[in-house]
Structure formats: C-alpha cells, structure tokens
Coordinates of C-alpha atoms in Angstrom, one line a residue:
Chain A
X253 CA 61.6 -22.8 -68.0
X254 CA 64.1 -22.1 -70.9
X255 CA 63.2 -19.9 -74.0
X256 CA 62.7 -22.6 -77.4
X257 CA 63.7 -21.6 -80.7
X258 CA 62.9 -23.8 -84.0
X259 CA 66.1 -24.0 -85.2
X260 CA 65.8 -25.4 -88.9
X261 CA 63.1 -27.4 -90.6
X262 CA 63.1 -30.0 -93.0
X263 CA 59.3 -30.6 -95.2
X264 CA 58.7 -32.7 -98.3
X265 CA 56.5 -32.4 -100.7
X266 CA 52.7 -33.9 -99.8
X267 CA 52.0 -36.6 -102.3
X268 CA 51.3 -40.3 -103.3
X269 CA 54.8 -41.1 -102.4
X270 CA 54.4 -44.9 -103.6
X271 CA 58.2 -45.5 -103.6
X272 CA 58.9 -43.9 -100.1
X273 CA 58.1 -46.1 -96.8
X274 CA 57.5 -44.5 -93.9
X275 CA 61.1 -44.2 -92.2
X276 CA 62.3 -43.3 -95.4
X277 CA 59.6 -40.3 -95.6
X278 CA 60.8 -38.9 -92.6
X279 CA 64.3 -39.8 -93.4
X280 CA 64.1 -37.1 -96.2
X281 CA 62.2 -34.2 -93.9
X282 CA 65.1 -35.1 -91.2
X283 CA 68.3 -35.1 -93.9
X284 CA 66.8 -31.4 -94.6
X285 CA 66.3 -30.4 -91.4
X286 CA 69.7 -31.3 -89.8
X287 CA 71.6 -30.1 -92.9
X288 CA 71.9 -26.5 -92.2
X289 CA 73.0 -27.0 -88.4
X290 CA 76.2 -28.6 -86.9
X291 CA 74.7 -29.6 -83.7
X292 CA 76.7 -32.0 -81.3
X293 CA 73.8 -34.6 -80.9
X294 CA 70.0 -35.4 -81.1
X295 CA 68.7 -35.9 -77.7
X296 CA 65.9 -36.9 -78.5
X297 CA 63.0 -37.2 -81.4
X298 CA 59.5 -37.3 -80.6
X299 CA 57.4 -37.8 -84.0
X300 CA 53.5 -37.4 -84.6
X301 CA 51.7 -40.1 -86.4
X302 CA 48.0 -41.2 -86.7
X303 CA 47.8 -44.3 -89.1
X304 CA 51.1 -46.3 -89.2
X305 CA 49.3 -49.2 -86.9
X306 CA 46.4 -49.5 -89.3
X307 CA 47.8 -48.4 -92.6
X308 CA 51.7 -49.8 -92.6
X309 CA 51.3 -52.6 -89.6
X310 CA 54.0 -50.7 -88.3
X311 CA 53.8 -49.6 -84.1
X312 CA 57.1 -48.1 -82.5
X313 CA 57.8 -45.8 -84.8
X314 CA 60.3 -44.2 -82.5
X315 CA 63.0 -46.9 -82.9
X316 CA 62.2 -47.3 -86.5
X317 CA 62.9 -43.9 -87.4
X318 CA 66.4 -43.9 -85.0
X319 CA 67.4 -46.8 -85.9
X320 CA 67.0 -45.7 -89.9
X321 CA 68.2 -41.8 -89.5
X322 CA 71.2 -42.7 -87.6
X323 CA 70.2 -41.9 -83.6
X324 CA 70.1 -44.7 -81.6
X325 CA 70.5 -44.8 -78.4
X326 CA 68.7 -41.1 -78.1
X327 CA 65.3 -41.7 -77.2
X328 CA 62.3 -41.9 -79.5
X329 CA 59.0 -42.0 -79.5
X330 CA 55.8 -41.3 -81.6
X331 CA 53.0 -39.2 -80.0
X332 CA 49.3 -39.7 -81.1
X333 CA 46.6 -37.3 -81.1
X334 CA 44.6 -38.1 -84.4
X335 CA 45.1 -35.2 -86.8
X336 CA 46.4 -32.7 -83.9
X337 CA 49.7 -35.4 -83.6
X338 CA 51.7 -33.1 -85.0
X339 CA 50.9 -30.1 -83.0
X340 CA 51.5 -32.9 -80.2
X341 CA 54.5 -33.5 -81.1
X342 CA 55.8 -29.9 -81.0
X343 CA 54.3 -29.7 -78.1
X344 CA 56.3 -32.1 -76.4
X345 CA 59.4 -31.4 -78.0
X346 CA 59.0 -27.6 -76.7
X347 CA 58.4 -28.9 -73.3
X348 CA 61.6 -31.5 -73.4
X349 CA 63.7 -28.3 -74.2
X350 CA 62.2 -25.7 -71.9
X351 CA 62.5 -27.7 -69.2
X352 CA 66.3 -27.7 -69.3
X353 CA 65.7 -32.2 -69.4
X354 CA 67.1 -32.1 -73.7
X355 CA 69.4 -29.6 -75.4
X356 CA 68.6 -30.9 -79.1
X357 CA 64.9 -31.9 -79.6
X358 CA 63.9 -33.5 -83.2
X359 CA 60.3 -33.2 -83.5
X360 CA 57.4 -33.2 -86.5
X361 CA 55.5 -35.8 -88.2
X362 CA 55.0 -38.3 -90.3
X363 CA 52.2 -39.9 -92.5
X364 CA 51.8 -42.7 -95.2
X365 CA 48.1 -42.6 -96.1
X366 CA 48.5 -44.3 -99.7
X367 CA 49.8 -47.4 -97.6
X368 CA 45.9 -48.3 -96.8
X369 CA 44.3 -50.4 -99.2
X370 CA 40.7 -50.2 -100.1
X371 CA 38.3 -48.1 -97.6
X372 CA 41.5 -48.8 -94.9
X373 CA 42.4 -45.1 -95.2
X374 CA 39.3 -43.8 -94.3
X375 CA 38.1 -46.6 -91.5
X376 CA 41.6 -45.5 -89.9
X377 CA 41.1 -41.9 -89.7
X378 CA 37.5 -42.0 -88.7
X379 CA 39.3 -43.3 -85.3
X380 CA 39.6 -39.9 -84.4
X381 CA 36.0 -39.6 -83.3
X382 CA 34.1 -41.8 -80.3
X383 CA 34.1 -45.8 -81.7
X384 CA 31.4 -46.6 -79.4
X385 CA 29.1 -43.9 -79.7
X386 CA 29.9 -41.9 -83.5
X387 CA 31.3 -44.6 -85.7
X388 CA 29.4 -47.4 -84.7
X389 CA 26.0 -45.9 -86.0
X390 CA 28.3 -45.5 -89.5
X391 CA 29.4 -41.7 -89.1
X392 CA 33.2 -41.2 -90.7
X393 CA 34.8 -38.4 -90.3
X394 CA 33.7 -36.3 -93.3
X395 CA 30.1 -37.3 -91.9
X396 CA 30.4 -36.3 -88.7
X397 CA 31.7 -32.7 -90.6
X398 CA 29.0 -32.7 -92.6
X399 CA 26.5 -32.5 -89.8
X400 CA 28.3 -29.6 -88.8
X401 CA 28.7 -27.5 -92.0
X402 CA 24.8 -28.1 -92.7
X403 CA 23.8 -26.9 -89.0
X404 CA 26.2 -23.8 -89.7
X405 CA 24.6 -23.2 -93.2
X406 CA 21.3 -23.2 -91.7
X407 CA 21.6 -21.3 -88.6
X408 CA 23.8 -18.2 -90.1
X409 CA 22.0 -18.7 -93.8
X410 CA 25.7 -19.4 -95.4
X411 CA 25.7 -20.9 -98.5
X412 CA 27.4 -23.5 -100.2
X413 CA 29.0 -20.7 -102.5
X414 CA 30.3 -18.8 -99.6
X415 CA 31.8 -22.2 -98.4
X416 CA 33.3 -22.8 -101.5
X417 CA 35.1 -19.4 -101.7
X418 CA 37.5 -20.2 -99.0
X419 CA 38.8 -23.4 -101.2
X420 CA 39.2 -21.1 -104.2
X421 CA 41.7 -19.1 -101.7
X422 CA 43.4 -22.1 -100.6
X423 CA 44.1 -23.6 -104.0
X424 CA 44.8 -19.7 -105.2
X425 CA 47.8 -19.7 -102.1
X426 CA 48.9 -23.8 -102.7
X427 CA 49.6 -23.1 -106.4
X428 CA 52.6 -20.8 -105.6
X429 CA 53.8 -23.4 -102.8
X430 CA 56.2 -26.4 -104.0
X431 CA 55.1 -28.9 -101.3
X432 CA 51.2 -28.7 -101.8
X433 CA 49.9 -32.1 -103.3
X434 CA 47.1 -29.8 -105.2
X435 CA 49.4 -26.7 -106.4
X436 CA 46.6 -25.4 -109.0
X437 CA 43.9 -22.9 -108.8
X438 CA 40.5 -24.0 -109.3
X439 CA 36.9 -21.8 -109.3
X440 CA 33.9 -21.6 -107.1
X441 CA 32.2 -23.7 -109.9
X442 CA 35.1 -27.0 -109.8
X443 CA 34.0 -26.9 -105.8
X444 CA 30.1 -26.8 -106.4
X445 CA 30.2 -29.3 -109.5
X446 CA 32.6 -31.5 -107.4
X447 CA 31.4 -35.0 -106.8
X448 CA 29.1 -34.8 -102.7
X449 CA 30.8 -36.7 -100.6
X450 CA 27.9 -36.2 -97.7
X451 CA 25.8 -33.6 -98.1
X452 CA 26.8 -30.8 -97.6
X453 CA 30.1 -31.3 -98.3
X454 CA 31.9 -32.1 -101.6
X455 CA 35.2 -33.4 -102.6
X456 CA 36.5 -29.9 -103.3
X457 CA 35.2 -28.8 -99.7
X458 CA 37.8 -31.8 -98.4
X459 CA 41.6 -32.0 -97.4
X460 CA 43.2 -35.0 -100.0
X461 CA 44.7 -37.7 -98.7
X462 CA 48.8 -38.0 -99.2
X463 CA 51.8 -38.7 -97.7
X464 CA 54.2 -36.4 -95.9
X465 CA 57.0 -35.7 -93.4
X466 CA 58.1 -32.4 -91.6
X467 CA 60.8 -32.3 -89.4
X468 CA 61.9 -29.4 -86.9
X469 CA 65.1 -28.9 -84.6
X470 CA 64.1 -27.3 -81.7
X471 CA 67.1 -25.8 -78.8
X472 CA 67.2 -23.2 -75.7
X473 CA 66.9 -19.8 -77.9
X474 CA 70.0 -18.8 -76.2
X475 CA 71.9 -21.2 -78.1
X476 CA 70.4 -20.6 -81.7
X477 CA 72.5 -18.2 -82.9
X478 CA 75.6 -20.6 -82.1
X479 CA 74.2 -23.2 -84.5
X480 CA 72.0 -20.8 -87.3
X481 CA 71.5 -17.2 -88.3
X482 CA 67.6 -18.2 -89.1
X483 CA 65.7 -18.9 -86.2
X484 CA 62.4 -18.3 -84.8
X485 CA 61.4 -18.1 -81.2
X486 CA 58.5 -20.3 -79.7
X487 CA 56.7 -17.4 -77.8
X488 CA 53.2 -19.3 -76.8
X489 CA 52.3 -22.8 -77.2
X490 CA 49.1 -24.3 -75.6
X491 CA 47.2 -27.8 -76.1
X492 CA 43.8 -27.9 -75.4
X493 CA 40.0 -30.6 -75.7
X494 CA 36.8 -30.5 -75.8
X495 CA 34.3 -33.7 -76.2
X496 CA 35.3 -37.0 -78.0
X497 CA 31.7 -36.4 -79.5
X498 CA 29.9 -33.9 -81.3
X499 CA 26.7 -34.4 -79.8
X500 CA 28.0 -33.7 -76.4
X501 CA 28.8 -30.5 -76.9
X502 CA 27.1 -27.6 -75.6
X503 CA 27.8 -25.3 -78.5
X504 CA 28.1 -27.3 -81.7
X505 CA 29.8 -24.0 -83.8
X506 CA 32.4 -23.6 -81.3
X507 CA 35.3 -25.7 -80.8
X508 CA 35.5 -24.9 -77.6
X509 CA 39.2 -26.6 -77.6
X510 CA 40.6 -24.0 -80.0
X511 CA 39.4 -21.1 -78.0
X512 CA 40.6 -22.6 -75.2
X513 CA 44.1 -23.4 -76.3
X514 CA 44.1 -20.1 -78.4
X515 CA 43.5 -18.1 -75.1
X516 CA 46.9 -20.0 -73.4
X517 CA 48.9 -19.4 -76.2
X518 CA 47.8 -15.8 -77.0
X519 CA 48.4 -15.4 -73.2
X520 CA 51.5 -16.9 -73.4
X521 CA 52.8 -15.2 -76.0
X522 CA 51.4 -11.5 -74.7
X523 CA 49.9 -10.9 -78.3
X524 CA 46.1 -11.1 -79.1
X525 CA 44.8 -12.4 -82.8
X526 CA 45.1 -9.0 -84.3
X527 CA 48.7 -8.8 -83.8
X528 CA 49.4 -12.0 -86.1
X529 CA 50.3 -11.2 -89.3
X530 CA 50.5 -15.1 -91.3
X531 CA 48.2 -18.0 -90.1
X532 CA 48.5 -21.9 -91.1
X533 CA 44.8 -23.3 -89.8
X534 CA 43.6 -26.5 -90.0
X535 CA 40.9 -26.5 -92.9
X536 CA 40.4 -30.3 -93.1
X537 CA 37.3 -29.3 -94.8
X538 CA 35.9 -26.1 -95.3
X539 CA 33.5 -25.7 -92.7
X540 CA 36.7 -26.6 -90.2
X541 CA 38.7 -24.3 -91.7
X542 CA 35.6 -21.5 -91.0
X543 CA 35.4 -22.5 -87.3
X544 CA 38.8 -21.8 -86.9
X545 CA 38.8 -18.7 -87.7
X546 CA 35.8 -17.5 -85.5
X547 CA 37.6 -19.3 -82.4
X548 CA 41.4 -17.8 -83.1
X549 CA 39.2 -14.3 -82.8
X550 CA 40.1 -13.7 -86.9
X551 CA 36.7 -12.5 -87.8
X552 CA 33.1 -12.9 -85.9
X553 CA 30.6 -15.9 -85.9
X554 CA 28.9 -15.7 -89.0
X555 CA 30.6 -13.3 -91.0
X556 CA 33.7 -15.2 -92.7
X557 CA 32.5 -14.5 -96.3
X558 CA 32.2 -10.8 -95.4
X559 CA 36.1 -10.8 -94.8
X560 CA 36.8 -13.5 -97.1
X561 CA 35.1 -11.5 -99.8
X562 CA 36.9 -8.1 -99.1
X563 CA 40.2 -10.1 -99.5
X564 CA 41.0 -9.7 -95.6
X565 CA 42.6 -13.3 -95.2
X566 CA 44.8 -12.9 -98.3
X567 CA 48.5 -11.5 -98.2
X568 CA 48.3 -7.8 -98.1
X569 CA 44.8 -8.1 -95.6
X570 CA 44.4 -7.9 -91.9
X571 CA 45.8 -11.2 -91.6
X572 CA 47.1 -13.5 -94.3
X573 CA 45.7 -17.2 -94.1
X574 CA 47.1 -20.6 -95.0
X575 CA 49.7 -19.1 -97.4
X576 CA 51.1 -22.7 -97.9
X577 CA 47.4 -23.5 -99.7
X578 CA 46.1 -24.6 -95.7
X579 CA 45.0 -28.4 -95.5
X580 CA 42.8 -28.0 -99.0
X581 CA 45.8 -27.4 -101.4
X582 CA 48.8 -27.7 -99.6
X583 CA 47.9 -31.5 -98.2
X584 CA 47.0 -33.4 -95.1
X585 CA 49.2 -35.9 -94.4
X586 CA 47.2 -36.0 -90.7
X587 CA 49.6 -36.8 -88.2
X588 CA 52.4 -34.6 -89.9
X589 CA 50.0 -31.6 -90.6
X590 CA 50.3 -30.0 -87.4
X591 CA 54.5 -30.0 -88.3
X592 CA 54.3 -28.5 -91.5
X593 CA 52.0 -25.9 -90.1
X594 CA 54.5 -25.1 -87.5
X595 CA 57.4 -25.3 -89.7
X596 CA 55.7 -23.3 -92.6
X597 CA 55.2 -20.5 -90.0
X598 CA 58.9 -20.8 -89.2
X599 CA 59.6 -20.3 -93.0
X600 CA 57.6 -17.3 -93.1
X601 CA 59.3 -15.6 -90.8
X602 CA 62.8 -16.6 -92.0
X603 CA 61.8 -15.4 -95.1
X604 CA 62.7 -18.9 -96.4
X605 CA 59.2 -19.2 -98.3
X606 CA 59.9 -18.3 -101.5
X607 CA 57.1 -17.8 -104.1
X608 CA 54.5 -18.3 -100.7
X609 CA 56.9 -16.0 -99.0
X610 CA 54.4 -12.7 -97.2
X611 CA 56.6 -9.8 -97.0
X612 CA 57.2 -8.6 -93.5
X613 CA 55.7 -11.2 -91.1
X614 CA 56.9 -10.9 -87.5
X615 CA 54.5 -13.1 -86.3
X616 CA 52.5 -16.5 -87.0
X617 CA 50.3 -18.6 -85.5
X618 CA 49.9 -22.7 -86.4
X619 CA 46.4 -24.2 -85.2
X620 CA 46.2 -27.7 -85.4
X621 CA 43.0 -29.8 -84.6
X622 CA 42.9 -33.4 -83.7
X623 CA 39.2 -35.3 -84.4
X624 CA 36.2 -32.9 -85.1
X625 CA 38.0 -29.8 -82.6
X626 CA 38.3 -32.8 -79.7
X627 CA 41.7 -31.5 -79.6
X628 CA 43.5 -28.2 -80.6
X629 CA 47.0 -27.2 -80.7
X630 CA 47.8 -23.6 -81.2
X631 CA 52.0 -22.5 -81.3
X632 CA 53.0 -19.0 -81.5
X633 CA 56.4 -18.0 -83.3
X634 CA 58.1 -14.7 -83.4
X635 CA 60.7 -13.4 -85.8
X636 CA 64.1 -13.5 -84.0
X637 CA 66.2 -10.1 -84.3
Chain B
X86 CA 35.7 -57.0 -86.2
X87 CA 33.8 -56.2 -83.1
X88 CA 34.3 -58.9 -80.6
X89 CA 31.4 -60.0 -78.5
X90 CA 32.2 -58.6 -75.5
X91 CA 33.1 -55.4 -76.8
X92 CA 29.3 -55.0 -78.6
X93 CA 27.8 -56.3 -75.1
X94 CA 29.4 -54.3 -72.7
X95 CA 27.5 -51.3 -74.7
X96 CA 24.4 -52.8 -74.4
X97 CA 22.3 -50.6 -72.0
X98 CA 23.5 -47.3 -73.9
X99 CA 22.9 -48.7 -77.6
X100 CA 19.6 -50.3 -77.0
X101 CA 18.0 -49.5 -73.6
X102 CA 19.3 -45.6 -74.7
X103 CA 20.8 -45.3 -70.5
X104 CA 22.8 -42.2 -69.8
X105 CA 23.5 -40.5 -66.6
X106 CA 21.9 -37.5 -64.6
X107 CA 23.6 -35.0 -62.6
X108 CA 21.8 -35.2 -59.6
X109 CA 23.8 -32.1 -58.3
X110 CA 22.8 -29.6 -61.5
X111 CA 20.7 -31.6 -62.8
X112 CA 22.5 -32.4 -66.4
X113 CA 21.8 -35.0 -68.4
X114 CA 24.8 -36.9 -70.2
X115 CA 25.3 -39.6 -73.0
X116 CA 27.3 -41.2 -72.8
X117 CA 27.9 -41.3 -69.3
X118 CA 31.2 -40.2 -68.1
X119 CA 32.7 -40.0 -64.5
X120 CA 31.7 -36.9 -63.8
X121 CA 29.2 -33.8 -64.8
X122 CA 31.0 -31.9 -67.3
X123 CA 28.7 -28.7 -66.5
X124 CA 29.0 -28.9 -62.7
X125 CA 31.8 -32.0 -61.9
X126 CA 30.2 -33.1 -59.3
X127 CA 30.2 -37.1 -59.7
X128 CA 26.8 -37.7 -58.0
X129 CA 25.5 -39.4 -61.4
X130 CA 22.5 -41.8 -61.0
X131 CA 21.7 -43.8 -64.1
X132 CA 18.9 -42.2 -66.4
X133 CA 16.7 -43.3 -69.4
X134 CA 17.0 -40.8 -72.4
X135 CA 13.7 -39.8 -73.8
X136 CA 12.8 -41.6 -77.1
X137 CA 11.6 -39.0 -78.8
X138 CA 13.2 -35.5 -80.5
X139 CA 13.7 -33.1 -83.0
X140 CA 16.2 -33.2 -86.1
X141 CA 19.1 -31.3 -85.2
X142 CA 20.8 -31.5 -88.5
X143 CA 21.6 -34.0 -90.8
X144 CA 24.3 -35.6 -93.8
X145 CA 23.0 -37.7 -96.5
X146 CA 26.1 -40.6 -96.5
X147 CA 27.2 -41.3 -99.9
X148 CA 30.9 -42.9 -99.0
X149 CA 30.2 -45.3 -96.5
X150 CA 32.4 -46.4 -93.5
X151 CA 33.4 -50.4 -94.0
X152 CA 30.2 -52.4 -93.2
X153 CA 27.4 -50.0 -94.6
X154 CA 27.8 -50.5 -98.1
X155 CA 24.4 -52.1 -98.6
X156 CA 23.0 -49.1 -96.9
X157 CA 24.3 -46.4 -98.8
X158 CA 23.2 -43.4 -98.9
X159 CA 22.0 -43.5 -95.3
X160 CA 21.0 -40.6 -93.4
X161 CA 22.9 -39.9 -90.1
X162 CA 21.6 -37.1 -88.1
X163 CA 22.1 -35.2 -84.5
X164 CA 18.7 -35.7 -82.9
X165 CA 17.4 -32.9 -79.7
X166 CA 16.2 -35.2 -77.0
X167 CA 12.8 -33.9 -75.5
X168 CA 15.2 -33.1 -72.2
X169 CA 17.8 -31.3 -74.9
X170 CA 20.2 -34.2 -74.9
X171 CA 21.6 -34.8 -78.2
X172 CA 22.9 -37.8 -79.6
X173 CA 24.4 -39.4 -82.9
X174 CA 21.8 -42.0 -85.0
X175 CA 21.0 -43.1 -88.3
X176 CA 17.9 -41.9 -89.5
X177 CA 15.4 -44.6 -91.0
X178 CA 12.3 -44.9 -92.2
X179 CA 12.8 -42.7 -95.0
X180 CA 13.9 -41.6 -98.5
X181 CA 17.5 -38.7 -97.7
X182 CA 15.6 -36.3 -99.9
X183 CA 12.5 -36.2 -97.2
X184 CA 14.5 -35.5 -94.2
X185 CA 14.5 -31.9 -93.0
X186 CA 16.2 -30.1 -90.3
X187 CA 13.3 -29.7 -87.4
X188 CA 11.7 -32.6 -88.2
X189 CA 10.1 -35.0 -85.4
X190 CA 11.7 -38.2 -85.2
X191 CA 11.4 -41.7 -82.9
X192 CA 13.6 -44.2 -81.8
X193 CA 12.5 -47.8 -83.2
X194 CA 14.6 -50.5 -83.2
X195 CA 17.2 -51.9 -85.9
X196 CA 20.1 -53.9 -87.0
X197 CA 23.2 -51.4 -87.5
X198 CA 25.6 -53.2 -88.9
X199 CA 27.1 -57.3 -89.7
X200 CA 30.7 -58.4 -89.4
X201 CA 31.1 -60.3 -92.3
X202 CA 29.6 -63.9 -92.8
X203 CA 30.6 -65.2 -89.5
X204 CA 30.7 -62.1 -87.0
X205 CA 28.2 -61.0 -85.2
X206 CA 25.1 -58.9 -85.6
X207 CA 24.4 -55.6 -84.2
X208 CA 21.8 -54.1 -83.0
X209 CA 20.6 -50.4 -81.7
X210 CA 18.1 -48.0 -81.7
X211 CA 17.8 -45.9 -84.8
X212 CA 15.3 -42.8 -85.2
X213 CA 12.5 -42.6 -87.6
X214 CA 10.0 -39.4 -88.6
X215 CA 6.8 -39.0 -86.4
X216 CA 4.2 -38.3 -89.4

C-alpha cells in the first residue's frame, strides 16, 4: 500500500444555493480544488451523495458530474452511505490511491437539500434508518434522536441546558468560518426558547438543512511535493457499523461503530485521542455531537458539560472541537459533510483556515456518521514537514 | 407508496410481533437477521416476542414524517420486552404529557398509517399503558 496525501481542497459555502444545480455545486468545489495543482489527469472521481434520487430525480451522478467538469472518459461514480457518504467517499478515494490502481483520485461530496419540495427533504433523509422496522411506525430521523437524547438526559441526569451549551460553542466557532450557513453566535436561551421539534430536542439542538460541495485531490504522498507545497498526509482512515436500528443495539449511548472505526484509525495512524490537537465531529444534533465525543475517547460517558464548561473543547483546550462551527453552524449538506470535515481538517493543518485557523495543529481527526451511528467514518491527517 | 407486497411480506414481524431466537446463546432478535449478532451462530428458530414491556424512553413527535399528519403529536417510544428485547412503536392510548419513562405498556392493535385515497391501509401492533 502507497502513502495518500490530500493534495488541495476545494469547499463552498453551505447554503440555500437556489440558483446552483447539483453538477454546477460541485463544479465550484472542484474549479477550487484543481486550481492550485497542475496535475496531468483525473483518474478518477468518486463523489458522496445521499438525496439526489429523491430530491433532484437525478441517479448517476458520476457521469453527470464528468461529463459537466470536464473528465470524461475517467471513471465516476457516487458512493452512498446516508450522512457518512462523504467519509465514504474519502474512503474510497484513499483506497483507489494506496493501492497503486489511480495516481490522481477526485473525491468529496455533494448535496442539494433545497431541491425537495414540501416534507420531501425530510422523508428522504429519514432513509437513513430501518424502512421496515423505524420509519414505518412514523420515526424520522430527528425522532429516532430524540429517543436517544431523552434516555441520555435521564440516565446521566444531563439537562437540556447542558445540551444546549455545546450549540452555543458551535455557533461561537461557525461565526468566524466563511462557509457555515449559520455564521452567528447565539445563547443558551435562543437554543431553550427554540421552537421543539420532538421532545427533547429543539431546532437549535439540530444541524440546518443546505446545500454544499467539497472537493479533495488525493495522490501517493511521494508525489505531493511535485504538484503543492501544502499537503497533508492521510495517516489512519477506518470505516466502521453498527445496527440499522436503534433498538437492536445492546448499548443505546454507545455507537459502537465510532468506537470501532476510531480504534482502526487511531491504530492506524499510531496516535491515541489525546494526541489530536483539532477535531470536525458530526453533531447532527446535539446529543450526536455528545456521543461522539465519549466514543473518540475525548472526555468520559457522562461528563461532556464538565469539559465543555471548563472550555476544554475550545481552541487553546485539550483538544479544539468543530472549529468550522461542526454540523450546528457550519451546515449539513449530508452526503458532502463527511468532505468538508476531511477537508476542513486539511485546512487546519495547512494553516489555510484563516479567521477558524487553531495555531499549531499537527494533527486532526474527521468523524463522520451515517444514520443514527449505523455507520462511522473516522480519517486521521498529519501535518506534512 | 407502499406497494402491497412490500406491506405483506412484513406481516408476521408487524402484527404477529415474530422475531428469531438464538438457539445456540440463546438471544433473542427483532428483526430477525441471518445470524446471532451476539454469538453468529445461525441456528435461529422463529420466536414470538412477549407483548408486554417497560418504557424505555420516549419523543413526543411534533414534525411528522409524510402520512402522520392527522396524528400529530404522536408519541414514539423504545419499549423493554419482558425477555429485554427492545423494539421501535408508537405509543397510544394516551395524552404525550402522561407518558413517562418506566412506564408499563401493552401491545393492542392499530392502523399505522394510509397511502392516500386509493393506497392501502396499514396495520400493526402499537403499545398502550397498563393502568
């Protein structure tokens, strides 16, 4: 297996982008990407998406995206994995690489959520959880969420305020990052007061829905420096699933798929969680965003406020959490959210982030989960000297 | 849309409440899958799921799914078999504000959901309080 470094990265901003179609989206992550690096060819692009079938009628989004950016005949294909496509995709992309089969990978995601009508949007992305056996009794996927954030409340006596802190945080990080869809700060009191969505959880405990690309260049590391002088190595990069549903599981506070793949890419990567300095997690509400940072070993079961509180998961703590504003501030555009996580981390330790920029980070960590933690993603990058 | 055969191929899970036993470890599973996730042994005999349980924990649904408009808000819950199976219902019976987590709850009978005017009607078992 051959060493994989991102090479560049191309994100837009998360939005209602009413005038942008979906090839066009990605068109605009991929113009940014490729900009910066004189590479001989695209071998191949393997793009995450969750809702272009339902949302845009659109399958085969491979060949659309080719055929508009200028590829063709390079293979193309989407990969799906409900919210985790993006992670996916990298995944693939890293695999395509190391395996010596592509020199020049494109990868990331894309997502057009404003292109559902009516309750499309949600209907669509409550396919991420069991049709037969969750949605069919009427959960969504906030539901299904909700169950989980009330049965943590009650069993570690959290409250809704302690919830609530971690979106402050979120929206405090997002409002210094260009691309978030929600780049202002808000208070424990707009989360609390914020319109409940099913119970527990309120709007301002939930991801928005928007529209995004990201786009990454992935190559053998030994032939980054040939093409940039900003690259990041891929050092551990793991995939991992648990139960389609909830109710299965044996543990319902653990997703037992983010351990899991956390473990492989920790392995992998011969670091362990305290030896990450930035993090992008997947907070698609606030009680998901909590999990994940018991099962990446960021703080024990129970106890987030405690570190939250003490200002442990902000830039200048032990570890400095979601600096792009995570999911809550930053955006969801689902099958494109594992991307920007990947390619946020990438920024970080370029020192490409500007205003989000965390002085100093050698290395980051992108977690991204597909369903309620029925799939996990976890990448591992390293500063490249 | 659900088509017909799609509702009636579920059948025995959604109204006769089957799942599957481990007869290896012993494990009870719903649904059923191929093999035991605990043990993987694939010596699974079909098994009846208790119809009564405990309230696991709850959400009171106030943005509804397409097709349970009329309904909302709706309580779905996570209900503890009596063999500690758990499974995904609505809860019934019952104004939200009166549901608690621990609470003793039944399986009765009910009509889930209605596609449209002209689709069909489904049925499946729903969990109501014990008082």
């Amino acid at each position: 297996m051959r060493r994989v470094a991102v090479l560049s990265t191309g994100l837009t901003k998360v939005d209602k982008q009413w005038r942008k179609s979906i090839k066009e989206l990605y068109g605009d992550a991929a113009r940014l990407a490729i900009k910066d690096v004189k590479i001989p060819q695209i071998d191949a692009l393997i793009v995450g998406n969750m809702c272009a079938s339902d949302l845009s009628d659109q399958n085969n989004i491979g060949a659309l995206i080719a055929d508009y950016i200028g590829i063709a005949p390079s293979t193309a294909y989407r990969i799906e994995a409900a919210c985790g496509s993006g992670g996916a995709a990298v995944l693939g992309a890293y695999l395509a690489v190391a395996s010596g089969m592509y020199d020049f990978v494109m990868t990331g995601g894309v997502e057009k959520l404003t292109d559902g009508v009516g309750g499309n949007t949600t209907h669509s992305l409550g396919k991420a959880a069991d049709a037969e056996f969750e949605l069919f009794y009427g959960s969504s996927f906030v539901s299904l969420n909700a169950m989980l954030m009330n049965h943590y409340m009650h069993h570690y006596h959290i409250s809704r305020e302690d919830f609530a802190d971690f979106a402050v945080l979120m929206h405090k990080n997002g409002s210094r990052n260009p691309y978030a869809q929600l780049p202002f700060p808000i208070t424990r009191e707009t989360v609390i007061n914020s319109d409940m969505i099913s119970d527990p959880i309120s709007l301002y405990d939930c991801a928005p829905v928007g529209d995004g690309a990201a786009s990454l260049i992935l190559c053998p590391l030994e032939d980054a420096p040939k093409y940039s002088d900003s690259y990041v190595e891929i050092t551990g990069i793991a995939g991992a699933t648990d139960t389609i549903n909830l109710s299965s599981r044996e543990d319902l506070l653990t997703l037992k798929s983010t351990v899991s793949a956390a473990e492989k890419a920790y392995k992998m990567a011969k670091v362990s969680p305290r030896d990450i300095d930035v993090a992008e997690i997947h907070d698609t509400f606030t009680i998901t965003g909590v999990l994940s940072l018991e099962d990446l070993g960021f703080c024990e079961k129970g106890k987030f406020h405690k570190t939250l509180a003490n200002g442990g998961f902000e830039p200048g703590g032990s570890i400095s959490i979601n600096p792009s504003g995570g999911l809550k501030s930053r955006g969801h555009p689902v099958g494109a959210t594992g991307a920007y996580q990947v390619a946020e981390i990438a920024m970080q330790l370029t020192n490409k982030a500007d205003k989000w920029q965390i002085p100093d980070a050698e290395i980051g960590l992108a977690q991204n989960i597909g369903g309620s933690g029925s799939s996990t993603y976890v990448t591992i990058l390293r500063r490249s000297r | 849309m659900m088509s017909v055969p799609r509702y009636w191929r579920e059948i025995p899970e959604r109204t006769r409440f089957e799942g599957a036993r481990c007869t290896a470890c012993g494990n009870t599973l719903f649904p059923p899958r191929m093999k035991c996730p605990k043990c993987g042994s694939e010596a699974l005999e079909k098994y009846k799921l208790p119809q009564k349980g405990k309230l696991m924990t709850y959400t009171i649904v106030r943005s509804p799914p397409k097709g349970f408009e009329k309904m909302t808000p709706y309580v779905l819950g996570m209900v503890k078999l009596d063999d500690g199976t758990i499974v995904t219902v609505q809860i019934t019976d019952v104004q939200p504000n009166q549901v608690s987590i621990g609470m003793q709850v039944e399986s009765v009978f009910r009509k889930i959901s209605e596609d449209g005017e002209s689709g069909i009607i489904e049925y499946a078992l729903k969990f109501r309080p014990i008082f």
